[in-house]
XYZ file of C-alpha atoms in Angstrom:
758
model
C -25.288 -82.491 2.353
C -22.774 -81.328 4.913
C -19.444 -83.045 4.829
C -19.026 -85.764 7.431
C -16.626 -85.016 10.256
C -13.356 -86.887 10.266
C -12.604 -89.069 13.233
C -10.052 -87.629 15.620
C -6.608 -89.068 15.119
C -5.052 -91.080 17.886
C -8.309 -92.753 18.964
C -9.053 -96.449 19.305
C -9.843 -96.642 15.594
C -6.154 -96.033 14.851
C -5.290 -99.479 16.325
C -7.099 -101.286 13.491
C -9.607 -103.078 15.733
C -12.333 -105.291 14.308
C -15.913 -104.042 14.225
C -17.106 -106.182 17.156
C -14.267 -105.105 19.478
C -14.481 -101.442 18.457
C -18.250 -101.396 19.098
C -17.654 -102.845 22.570
C -15.043 -100.167 23.347
C -17.389 -97.402 22.231
C -20.286 -98.957 24.161
C -18.139 -98.952 27.306
C -17.700 -95.194 26.903
C -14.004 -95.013 26.006
C -13.145 -92.311 23.473
C -9.403 -91.679 23.686
C -6.823 -94.192 24.947
C -4.738 -93.410 28.015
C -0.920 -93.210 27.698
C -0.430 -96.791 28.908
C -3.071 -98.024 26.437
C -1.521 -96.035 23.600
C 1.869 -97.636 24.282
C 0.833 -101.221 25.069
C -2.010 -102.077 22.664
C 0.074 -101.885 19.432
C 2.893 -103.926 21.013
C 0.501 -106.622 22.252
C -1.305 -106.864 18.913
C 2.082 -107.404 17.245
C 2.596 -110.425 19.532
C 5.390 -109.115 21.774
C 5.811 -109.882 25.474
C 5.250 -106.718 27.503
C 6.104 -105.637 31.055
C 3.950 -102.567 31.768
C 4.630 -100.417 34.800
C 2.188 -97.583 35.511
C 0.458 -96.066 38.505
C -2.992 -97.145 39.646
C -5.957 -95.749 37.743
C -4.070 -95.386 34.458
C -6.185 -97.923 32.507
C -4.002 -101.043 32.690
C -6.998 -103.436 32.656
C -8.305 -102.214 29.304
C -4.727 -102.117 27.989
C -4.548 -105.934 27.981
C -8.262 -106.790 27.524
C -8.743 -104.913 24.236
C -5.859 -106.671 22.394
C -6.923 -109.970 24.021
C -10.365 -109.731 22.429
C -8.801 -108.585 19.162
C -6.461 -111.598 18.949
C -9.043 -114.234 19.946
C -11.771 -112.738 17.686
C -14.408 -115.535 17.989
C -15.227 -118.714 19.899
C -13.236 -121.820 19.031
C -14.906 -125.246 18.764
C -11.639 -126.907 19.826
C -11.660 -127.777 23.529
C -9.271 -125.782 25.725
C -8.966 -122.191 26.937
C -6.863 -119.806 24.847
C -6.369 -116.913 27.315
C -5.545 -116.843 31.036
C -5.715 -113.791 33.328
C -4.400 -114.168 36.906
C -5.360 -111.594 39.552
C -4.202 -111.362 43.201
C -7.614 -110.801 44.836
C -11.148 -112.008 44.232
C -12.535 -108.480 43.910
C -9.999 -107.576 41.228
C -10.741 -110.796 39.315
C -14.493 -110.108 39.462
C -13.880 -106.583 38.209
C -11.777 -107.909 35.307
C -14.596 -110.338 34.454
C -17.051 -107.456 34.361
C -14.786 -105.457 32.026
C -14.362 -108.516 29.774
C -18.108 -108.955 29.373
C -18.635 -105.257 28.656
C -15.807 -104.929 26.127
C -16.620 -108.269 24.449
C -20.366 -107.691 24.339
C -20.538 -107.968 20.532
C -18.297 -111.052 20.286
C -19.216 -114.697 20.930
C -16.214 -115.319 23.166
C -16.880 -117.263 26.367
C -15.268 -116.230 29.643
C -15.332 -117.911 33.046
C -14.454 -116.693 36.550
C -12.539 -119.046 38.889
C -12.428 -117.774 42.475
C -11.547 -119.280 45.816
C -14.581 -119.805 48.002
C -16.924 -120.779 45.146
C -18.140 -124.325 44.501
C -15.662 -126.647 42.798
C -18.490 -128.403 40.937
C -19.480 -125.094 39.353
C -15.880 -124.655 38.223
C -15.840 -128.176 36.706
C -19.016 -127.434 34.772
C -17.637 -124.067 33.609
C -14.401 -125.622 32.309
C -16.386 -128.345 30.482
C -18.387 -125.585 28.779
C -15.176 -124.847 26.796
C -14.446 -121.186 27.688
C -12.059 -119.069 25.645
C -10.915 -116.831 28.522
C -10.227 -117.902 32.115
C -10.008 -115.167 34.770
C -8.872 -116.620 38.086
C -6.929 -116.269 41.300
C -3.719 -118.389 41.346
C -4.561 -120.660 44.297
C -7.961 -121.867 43.112
C -6.845 -122.100 39.469
C -3.895 -124.347 40.366
C -6.231 -126.486 42.485
C -8.504 -126.850 39.458
C -5.600 -127.649 37.127
C -4.207 -130.381 39.387
C -7.636 -131.828 40.185
C -8.746 -132.003 36.534
C -5.242 -132.781 35.216
C -5.403 -129.915 32.718
C -2.416 -129.596 30.384
C -3.032 -125.939 29.351
C -1.481 -126.688 25.954
C -4.010 -124.499 24.132
C -3.244 -121.290 26.084
C -1.898 -118.576 23.774
C -2.275 -115.451 25.912
C -1.274 -115.093 29.621
C -1.691 -111.965 31.766
C -0.309 -111.422 35.293
C -2.391 -108.505 36.598
C -0.954 -106.565 39.581
C 2.038 -108.904 39.500
C 3.857 -107.274 42.417
C 0.835 -107.930 44.618
C 0.848 -111.576 43.495
C 4.335 -111.946 44.960
C 3.507 -110.016 48.127
C 0.596 -112.376 48.876
C 2.853 -115.449 48.544
C 1.732 -116.930 45.218
C 5.263 -117.648 43.995
C 4.940 -121.461 44.161
C 1.580 -121.445 42.387
C 2.835 -119.104 39.664
C 5.897 -121.272 38.984
C 3.780 -124.417 38.698
C 1.258 -122.718 36.394
C 4.090 -121.290 34.302
C 5.672 -124.734 33.886
C 2.415 -126.147 32.459
C 1.983 -123.383 29.864
C 3.321 -123.799 26.299
C 6.548 -122.044 25.325
C 5.084 -120.262 22.301
C 2.625 -118.264 24.404
C 2.441 -114.474 24.689
C 2.977 -113.290 28.273
C 2.031 -109.884 29.681
C 2.952 -108.561 33.110
C 1.175 -105.478 34.472
C 2.160 -103.866 37.758
C 2.354 -100.550 39.578
C 5.873 -101.208 40.905
C 8.698 -103.481 39.789
C 10.466 -105.260 42.691
C 13.649 -107.221 42.172
C 11.947 -110.616 42.501
C 9.471 -109.603 39.833
C 12.302 -108.822 37.419
C 13.762 -112.292 38.023
C 10.350 -113.856 37.390
C 9.942 -111.823 34.195
C 13.325 -112.992 32.922
C 12.315 -116.629 33.523
C 8.759 -116.460 32.174
C 8.982 -113.900 29.366
C 10.975 -114.017 26.146
C 12.722 -110.722 25.292
C 9.990 -108.525 26.824
C 9.470 -104.831 26.124
C 9.335 -102.588 29.201
C 6.707 -99.834 29.165
C 7.236 -97.501 32.105
C 4.911 -94.508 32.516
C 4.002 -92.095 35.335
C 6.472 -93.640 37.779
C 8.090 -90.421 38.956
C 4.806 -88.681 39.805
C 3.400 -91.774 41.612
C 0.143 -89.924 42.408
C -2.439 -88.247 40.230
C -2.381 -84.476 39.896
C -6.122 -84.390 40.599
C -5.652 -85.964 44.046
C -5.574 -83.727 47.138
C -3.943 -84.979 50.335
C -4.870 -83.975 53.893
C -3.046 -85.168 57.020
C -4.415 -84.797 60.571
C -2.205 -85.305 63.638
C -4.438 -86.820 66.316
C -4.199 -89.086 69.347
C -5.107 -92.744 68.845
C -8.072 -92.520 71.234
C -9.537 -89.505 69.383
C -9.653 -91.183 65.954
C -13.299 -92.405 66.224
C -14.490 -88.878 67.068
C -12.468 -87.364 64.214
C -13.824 -89.984 61.796
C -17.436 -89.119 62.634
C -16.696 -85.401 62.234
C -15.170 -85.976 58.788
C -18.131 -88.086 57.665
C -20.740 -85.603 58.936
C -19.158 -82.185 58.329
C -16.160 -82.392 55.967
C -17.254 -84.822 53.235
C -20.198 -83.493 51.194
C -23.439 -85.439 51.207
C -23.771 -88.004 48.431
C -20.031 -88.667 48.030
C -18.718 -92.235 47.856
C -15.984 -92.919 50.436
C -13.697 -95.881 51.167
C -12.308 -96.232 54.709
C -9.111 -98.285 55.163
C -8.406 -99.847 58.563
C -5.765 -102.063 60.154
C -7.517 -105.384 60.766
C -10.877 -107.043 60.244
C -11.703 -106.391 63.920
C -11.437 -102.646 63.257
C -13.756 -103.115 60.270
C -16.432 -104.721 62.443
C -16.016 -102.128 65.201
C -16.192 -99.095 62.870
C -19.151 -100.614 61.038
C -21.108 -100.753 64.312
C -19.996 -97.249 65.286
C -20.880 -95.637 61.935
C -24.213 -97.454 61.822
C -25.035 -96.115 65.300
C -24.092 -92.617 64.077
C -26.573 -92.834 61.201
C -24.081 -93.529 58.396
C -25.225 -96.126 55.859
C -22.153 -98.295 55.292
C -20.998 -101.714 54.104
C -17.761 -103.635 54.730
C -15.491 -106.356 53.321
C -12.391 -108.198 54.520
C -10.480 -111.316 53.516
C -12.126 -113.916 55.777
C -15.654 -112.721 54.994
C -17.862 -115.141 53.070
C -17.597 -114.778 49.301
C -21.337 -114.257 48.834
C -21.386 -111.578 51.551
C -18.431 -109.808 49.933
C -20.221 -109.677 46.579
C -23.407 -108.377 48.196
C -21.597 -105.632 50.139
C -19.547 -104.459 47.151
C -22.661 -104.393 44.948
C -24.480 -102.427 47.630
C -21.726 -99.814 47.646
C -21.375 -99.640 43.850
C -25.147 -99.123 43.460
C -24.919 -96.227 45.975
C -27.117 -97.963 48.512
C -24.274 -97.272 50.986
C -22.062 -94.193 50.978
C -19.190 -95.686 53.020
C -17.222 -98.889 52.383
C -15.033 -100.051 55.295
C -12.236 -102.366 54.124
C -8.828 -103.717 55.001
C -5.895 -103.663 52.589
C -7.512 -106.488 50.599
C -9.209 -103.759 48.520
C -6.137 -101.555 48.114
C -5.147 -103.033 44.744
C -6.713 -102.710 41.348
C -10.380 -102.313 42.342
C -12.047 -99.665 40.200
C -15.183 -98.337 41.888
C -16.785 -95.798 39.549
C -17.409 -92.275 40.798
C -15.383 -92.751 43.993
C -14.717 -89.390 45.648
C -12.813 -89.853 48.912
C -10.449 -92.183 50.749
C -9.892 -92.138 54.523
C -6.868 -93.796 56.140
C -7.967 -94.642 59.683
C -4.458 -95.920 60.381
C -1.525 -94.514 58.468
C 0.009 -97.091 56.067
C 3.281 -98.626 57.212
C 4.911 -98.438 53.753
C 4.754 -95.611 51.182
C 3.869 -98.098 48.445
C 0.761 -99.181 50.354
C -0.269 -95.534 50.745
C 0.022 -95.019 46.984
C -2.192 -98.015 46.282
C -4.744 -97.007 48.897
C -5.240 -93.445 47.688
C -5.040 -94.628 44.079
C -8.696 -95.713 44.334
C -9.722 -92.077 43.745
C -8.730 -89.501 41.111
C -8.902 -92.110 38.344
C -9.573 -91.488 34.642
C -9.338 -87.706 34.948
C -11.608 -87.350 38.009
C -10.628 -85.448 41.147
C -10.583 -86.814 44.687
C -9.436 -86.236 48.263
C -7.470 -88.525 50.587
C -7.779 -87.924 54.355
C -5.157 -89.553 56.604
C -5.105 -89.731 60.412
C -1.580 -89.687 61.831
C -1.001 -90.767 65.427
C 2.141 -89.972 67.406
C 3.760 -93.319 66.613
C 2.969 -92.904 62.887
C 4.789 -89.608 62.283
C 7.943 -91.437 61.159
C 5.937 -93.261 58.477
C 4.596 -89.881 57.342
C 8.159 -88.604 56.913
C 9.063 -91.729 54.942
C 6.093 -91.110 52.652
C 7.135 -87.547 51.841
C 10.660 -88.725 51.131
C 9.248 -91.411 48.807
C 7.007 -88.899 47.006
C 9.822 -86.322 46.913
C 7.546 -83.714 48.499
C 8.122 -81.134 51.180
C 6.074 -81.359 54.370
C 3.753 -78.379 54.721
C 2.877 -77.518 58.299
C -0.081 -75.356 59.238
C 2.363 -72.953 60.903
C 3.583 -71.982 57.434
C 0.523 -72.561 55.208
C -2.901 -71.343 56.290
C -4.802 -71.399 52.986
C -7.684 -73.837 52.629
C -6.656 -74.706 49.055
C -3.201 -75.920 50.011
C -2.577 -79.568 49.092
C -0.627 -81.932 51.348
C -0.880 -79.802 54.492
C -0.182 -81.487 57.847
C -2.324 -79.931 60.559
C -3.764 -80.563 63.982
C -7.319 -81.171 65.143
C -9.123 -78.496 67.188
C -10.281 -79.603 70.608
C -13.785 -78.382 69.844
C -14.031 -80.909 66.972
C -13.133 -83.751 69.327
C -15.485 -82.530 72.060
C -18.469 -82.382 69.683
C -18.259 -86.100 68.866
C -16.564 -87.492 71.974
C -19.710 -87.269 74.078
C -21.704 -89.218 71.483
C -18.981 -91.884 71.183
C -18.817 -92.317 74.973
C -22.595 -92.589 75.329
C -22.898 -95.152 72.524
C -20.212 -97.337 74.086
C -21.950 -97.307 77.471
C -25.384 -98.188 76.068
C -24.344 -100.823 73.489
C -22.686 -103.971 74.792
C -21.795 -105.184 71.280
C -19.989 -101.954 70.476
C -18.045 -101.967 73.747
C -16.899 -105.565 73.247
C -15.996 -104.862 69.594
C -13.882 -101.905 70.710
C -11.999 -104.041 73.208
C -11.301 -106.643 70.522
C -10.130 -103.906 68.147
C -7.783 -102.491 70.812
C -6.204 -105.922 71.314
C -5.877 -106.324 67.541
C -4.174 -102.920 67.387
C -1.534 -104.099 69.862
C -0.753 -107.132 67.727
C -0.773 -104.980 64.593
C 1.891 -102.672 66.044
C 4.131 -105.690 66.731
C 3.904 -106.893 63.128
C 3.988 -103.432 61.499
C 6.965 -102.616 59.300
C 9.317 -100.275 61.155
C 10.168 -96.890 59.605
C 13.649 -95.939 58.519
C 16.206 -94.796 61.094
C 16.518 -91.454 59.371
C 12.771 -90.847 59.715
C 12.903 -91.754 63.407
C 15.671 -89.168 63.949
C 13.718 -86.525 62.020
C 10.642 -86.993 64.228
C 12.488 -85.158 67.021
C 12.396 -81.985 64.914
C 8.730 -82.435 64.048
C 6.566 -79.843 65.871
C 4.641 -81.221 68.824
C 1.627 -78.946 68.365
C 0.284 -77.700 65.056
C -2.376 -75.204 64.169
C -5.737 -76.693 63.145
C -5.934 -78.081 59.639
C -7.605 -75.706 57.143
C -10.425 -78.168 56.436
C -11.170 -78.514 60.181
C -11.081 -74.852 61.175
C -14.549 -73.913 62.421
C -16.124 -70.815 60.915
C -17.674 -69.798 64.233
C -17.863 -66.759 66.468
C -14.813 -64.878 67.793
C -15.448 -66.391 71.223
C -14.877 -69.902 69.859
C -11.754 -68.732 68.022
C -10.343 -67.265 71.266
C -11.201 -70.479 73.088
C -9.317 -72.585 70.506
C -6.295 -70.275 70.619
C -6.254 -70.446 74.427
C -6.396 -74.255 74.350
C -3.570 -74.363 71.812
C -1.422 -72.050 73.947
C -2.081 -74.175 77.037
C -1.225 -77.316 75.106
C 2.153 -75.888 74.072
C 2.934 -74.226 77.413
C 6.178 -75.201 79.143
C 6.816 -73.825 82.647
C 10.148 -72.285 83.553
C 10.309 -74.030 86.911
C 10.822 -77.709 87.456
C 8.733 -79.877 89.729
C 11.355 -79.544 92.487
C 11.040 -75.722 92.525
C 7.253 -75.508 92.765
C 6.270 -73.851 96.045
C 9.923 -73.640 97.060
C 9.292 -70.529 99.156
C 6.764 -72.378 101.298
C 8.701 -75.566 101.801
C 12.447 -75.415 102.186
C 13.422 -78.718 100.616
C 16.854 -80.019 99.710
C 15.811 -80.579 96.071
C 14.844 -76.904 95.691
C 18.236 -75.792 97.031
C 20.006 -78.160 94.615
C 18.069 -76.808 91.620
C 18.737 -73.229 92.711
C 22.489 -73.823 92.921
C 22.400 -75.613 89.548
C 20.675 -72.643 87.905
C 23.321 -70.298 89.288
C 26.090 -72.541 87.972
C 24.641 -73.342 84.474
C 22.370 -70.351 83.985
C 24.680 -68.525 81.581
C 25.250 -71.680 79.452
C 21.492 -72.303 79.159
C 20.890 -68.671 78.175
C 23.486 -68.664 75.396
C 22.262 -72.044 74.065
C 18.635 -70.839 73.834
C 19.769 -67.649 72.069
C 21.744 -69.646 69.502
C 18.740 -71.919 68.826
C 16.425 -68.961 68.354
C 18.888 -67.310 65.937
C 19.398 -70.502 63.915
C 15.654 -71.179 63.720
C 14.916 -67.738 62.229
C 15.277 -67.498 58.436
C 18.254 -65.504 57.284
C 17.063 -62.194 55.793
C 20.527 -60.992 54.769
C 21.416 -60.851 51.107
C 24.716 -61.705 49.518
C 25.870 -58.100 49.675
C 25.057 -57.831 53.415
C 26.920 -60.957 54.493
C 30.515 -60.172 55.507
C 33.315 -61.891 53.665
C 35.110 -64.386 55.873
C 38.889 -64.178 56.202
C 41.191 -67.048 55.276
C 44.219 -68.544 57.029
C 46.578 -66.718 54.650
C 45.074 -63.374 55.606
C 45.522 -64.201 59.258
C 49.168 -65.213 58.738
C 49.914 -61.916 56.988
C 48.397 -59.936 59.823
C 49.149 -62.061 62.900
C 52.259 -64.140 63.382
C 51.344 -67.661 64.472
C 53.925 -69.844 66.133
C 54.436 -73.428 64.879
C 53.109 -74.843 68.167
C 49.898 -72.782 67.961
C 49.541 -73.640 64.265
C 49.712 -77.366 65.030
C 47.272 -76.956 67.891
C 44.724 -75.024 65.842
C 44.552 -77.607 63.072
C 42.883 -80.949 63.612
C 45.203 -83.908 63.540
C 44.373 -86.345 60.757
C 45.200 -90.011 60.958
C 47.656 -91.039 58.311
C 46.374 -93.783 56.023
C 48.765 -96.590 55.120
C 48.751 -97.511 51.421
C 51.070 -100.158 49.968
C 51.206 -99.683 46.191
C 52.942 -103.003 45.580
C 50.487 -105.335 47.351
C 47.312 -103.193 47.278
C 44.288 -104.864 45.593
C 41.407 -102.474 44.952
C 37.831 -103.624 45.575
C 35.778 -104.265 42.457
C 32.135 -105.393 42.700
C 31.138 -108.548 40.843
C 28.545 -106.772 38.693
C 30.724 -103.778 37.786
C 30.546 -104.420 34.042
C 26.824 -105.087 34.270
C 26.211 -101.758 35.983
C 28.273 -99.927 33.362
C 26.359 -101.667 30.576
C 29.447 -103.473 29.244
C 28.208 -107.023 29.871
C 27.653 -109.074 26.716
C 24.986 -111.338 28.233
C 22.734 -108.477 29.343
C 19.468 -108.306 27.435
C 17.566 -105.180 26.522
C 14.921 -105.815 29.163
C 17.571 -106.050 31.911
C 19.054 -102.731 30.837
C 15.627 -101.076 30.883
C 14.553 -102.678 34.157
C 17.806 -101.744 35.920
C 16.492 -98.249 36.597
C 12.940 -99.368 37.332
C 13.647 -101.769 40.191
C 12.307 -100.936 43.634
C 14.204 -103.396 45.837
C 12.250 -104.391 48.955
C 14.211 -107.507 49.851
C 15.352 -106.165 53.204
C 11.784 -105.713 54.449
C 10.739 -109.035 52.958
C 13.626 -110.877 54.637
C 12.732 -109.272 57.928
C 9.129 -110.394 57.560
C 10.261 -113.870 56.527
C 12.355 -114.182 59.677
C 9.377 -113.158 61.777
C 7.114 -115.742 60.194
C 9.726 -118.470 60.563
C 10.115 -117.734 64.274
C 6.368 -118.070 64.893
C 5.347 -121.494 66.225
C 1.933 -123.095 66.281
C 0.375 -125.634 68.622
C -0.027 -129.120 67.136
C -2.868 -131.064 68.759
C -1.618 -134.479 67.636
C 1.974 -134.005 68.796
C 0.959 -132.008 71.890
C 3.744 -129.466 71.371
C 4.635 -126.265 69.523
C 6.026 -126.775 66.008
C 7.634 -124.301 63.617
C 6.657 -123.497 60.086
C 9.492 -125.566 58.633
C 8.118 -128.707 60.298
C 4.633 -128.164 58.898
C 5.763 -127.399 55.346
C 7.715 -130.632 54.979
C 4.592 -132.746 55.180
C 1.328 -132.584 53.279
C 3.129 -131.669 50.056
C 2.810 -133.108 46.562
C 5.618 -133.051 44.003
C 4.421 -132.289 40.480
C 5.927 -133.311 37.142
C 7.785 -130.004 36.926
C 9.497 -130.647 40.279
C 7.602 -128.022 42.313
C 6.067 -128.826 45.689
C 2.411 -127.932 46.149
C -0.217 -128.730 48.771
C -1.437 -132.319 48.730
C -5.027 -131.093 49.114
C -4.980 -130.001 45.466
C -5.521 -133.664 44.451
C -8.552 -134.871 46.405
C -10.421 -136.921 43.756
C -13.629 -134.874 43.773
C -13.397 -134.420 40.003
C -13.712 -138.175 39.424
C -16.777 -138.288 41.671
C -18.284 -135.359 39.787
C -17.710 -137.068 36.408
C -19.335 -140.306 37.538
C -22.236 -138.425 39.099
C -22.985 -136.407 35.966
C -21.891 -139.159 33.515
C -19.412 -136.913 31.736
C -16.356 -138.006 29.782
C -12.831 -136.754 30.479
C -12.088 -133.342 29.005
C -9.554 -133.727 26.184
C -7.848 -130.479 25.253
C -7.223 -129.950 21.560
C -10.116 -132.221 20.504
C -13.303 -130.936 18.816
C -15.967 -129.737 21.204
C -18.435 -132.525 22.063
C -21.704 -132.639 23.947
C -20.453 -135.666 25.901
C -18.021 -133.516 27.820
C -20.871 -131.312 29.045
C -22.830 -132.247 32.155
C -26.449 -132.956 31.186
C -29.022 -130.920 33.127
C -31.188 -132.965 35.470
C -34.837 -132.801 36.432
C -36.925 -134.722 38.934
C -39.838 -136.916 37.790
C -41.934 -139.211 40.004
C -39.421 -139.149 42.835
C -36.400 -140.042 40.664
C -33.744 -138.024 38.899
C -33.694 -138.282 35.116
C -31.446 -136.616 32.580
C -32.973 -134.700 29.740
C -32.578 -135.968 26.197
C -28.952 -136.474 25.238
C -29.665 -135.021 21.812
C -30.348 -131.657 23.406
C -27.051 -129.801 23.189
C -25.855 -127.457 25.850
C -26.691 -123.850 25.111
C -23.956 -122.185 23.107
C -22.122 -125.399 22.051
C -21.506 -126.100 18.362
C -23.177 -129.105 16.670
C -20.739 -131.874 15.709
C -21.674 -133.842 12.607
C -18.933 -136.530 12.661
C -19.678 -139.760 14.593
C -17.382 -142.537 15.729
C -18.197 -146.308 15.632
C -19.614 -146.467 19.146
C -21.906 -143.512 18.543
C -23.189 -145.029 15.262
C -23.932 -148.353 16.988
C -25.802 -146.596 19.794
C -27.851 -144.581 17.315
C -28.816 -147.747 15.372
C -29.924 -149.544 18.537
C -31.905 -146.523 19.605
C -33.608 -146.296 16.184
C -34.570 -149.985 16.270
C -36.043 -149.573 19.756
C -38.054 -146.568 18.607
C -39.390 -148.491 15.577
C -40.448 -151.396 17.814
C -42.269 -148.994 20.166
C -44.139 -147.382 17.269
C -45.530 -150.753 15.959
C -49.098 -151.766 16.674
C -50.182 -154.834 18.685
C -50.859 -156.939 15.560
C -47.451 -156.110 14.078
C -45.755 -156.986 17.351
C -47.572 -160.347 17.608
C -46.736 -161.176 13.975
C -43.104 -160.334 14.625
C -43.032 -162.531 17.718
C -44.686 -165.417 15.784
C -42.146 -165.050 12.972
C -39.308 -165.163 15.483
C -40.779 -168.277 17.146
C -41.288 -169.996 13.753
C -37.764 -169.272 12.643
C -36.432 -170.531 15.946
C -38.518 -173.773 15.759
C -37.437 -174.513 12.172
C -33.890 -173.849 13.155
C -34.163 -176.321 16.037
C -35.711 -179.053 13.815
C -32.867 -178.639 11.366
C -30.395 -179.088 14.153
C -32.190 -182.277 15.354
C -32.245 -183.728 11.823
C -28.577 -183.021 11.358
C -27.767 -184.665 14.659
C -29.818 -187.820 13.759
C -28.081 -188.085 10.374
C -24.728 -187.962 12.035
C -25.695 -190.744 14.458
C -26.811 -192.959 11.582
């Protein structure tokens, strides 16, 4: 027989996984672990706290799910969840739930999904079913914990997925309260694409001596991702979008379109549907059931375009996604990285198309500075294969779709009204958009006004069309020599024309020399080192020309003399000087590693915080505008840990649910019991009846031990059953015996009473 092939080293079998977990990994289709999985899985299996920092699409979800399943192994009959995974968005939590079911297919572990927008009664029933893994969003999970008074003492494994996004969405209070209820001997994992300063402080408070795993931070984007930037006017974006969908993107590709607000999502959905594009859409305020339906429709390829806001920019893994379109350019480079990170995942290639308006050029310059890339203009690069090229849009491309867009808006009232709403939303979006850096704003002045058409938009048409496009480009960049005051000066003798004529005579030579210097400086220097003349020094000039002391003083720039008192001078020393040099004794290993990984965004966050604090809302009861500080003081509930949470978290609906379903209080740490499960109900003869209590809930373990109350109930039930099974004669005999015994007993009592009287 031929010798069996050896398994390749470095695969998932090298981690020592159990058979059930390894079969699930192979069934999912994974063969070789990614770098983040290769680094994190052994550390997590050893029981260490880990802070993992890697770019999107690097396999972070499987990096914490595989060791989670390996450590839990099988279902526990003791009540209480053992693992908790917190995700920032509902879509990401649902995706993590899907991965958990696929990887744990051959295990008997139970997992439950807790999302905002779903029924609270369903969540109560799911928690009473004794799950091993809870995957939830922080807000709804904290509501459930406070409502059910869960202690979370059985949790052994905690994961904060996309932790930086958790802080951006304002879940800090919920995370602190959840963290205070967790046991101290837990294992905590923190996965993120970036590591802000606040996240480092949270990691120091919630993790014990964590290990930092930092991979692919410098590259930030996948090598298989191609970037394309189109400079276009804001009004021409709908026409350019339709051209990209019809002519640039191949048929059958899956595309995600990112927009500014939910009003743009609704408007572009109507426009693309009118153009014959099968699309679906999601945004934050959309109903949860509708969001699930639309995402499933896109994943099953029933729709080729998914229109979303930034709610889908984090962590969502849509298989076989090919393209991303940025309808509005992201305000921050980090948001751009997370948007385009939806494609080019797990070794696949993808393209990201971005529309850049005139007021978004500064954000484009900030992005290239963040990515450490050079901006490639179409004036320098004309190849179609060039990546990251910034180019213009030919007028013929706009004209082809502009007529259709105009006609659709005139015929459809819904589309016209949706466009007006989207335009108003765009005005408000610009007010709240993060401003670019001052350096980027200064550099926009040197950015070319007109660019050649982008390589992907250049039409392969006849020479007549090419000449037409070149003529339009030359007209667009044309600047007349005369001013508006000098037009038709020969016909009309105006005072303004005479003033401009005299000004040209006076400053003509200065303007000519300035333009010549600009043209010389703009041309690249073709001279080599041998051709450039050697400049003379001041010593050479002094040896050849005698300079008087007065001329020497005049030629040199006068420098202000700095006063420095050596006796009373105290040099400035920062407070964290020893910490920065690594000489502090109290600095842990994680702080030293995270010092170089911090991306501090506090300045932008403080600016946004000031904006939100200044916003006031109308209070109907008080009949006046109130600030945010006035609303946050009330309707708050102080927990045992000292944190303030919303008072709506404790509404008493759990007690009503228990009394309705006749369920006992869930006791964590106690053996699993059928009494804690809600009994299924069925309707008979117009009334609701519960099915037999002996019928255990599906999947629950049978408990053989009984307490005193249960034994008494079983005995009473057995006696009732025996009485029902007797015949009529046996029942009459039993009644007669009871009556005889009672009559004899009464006669005895009478006789005893008579004897006492005597």
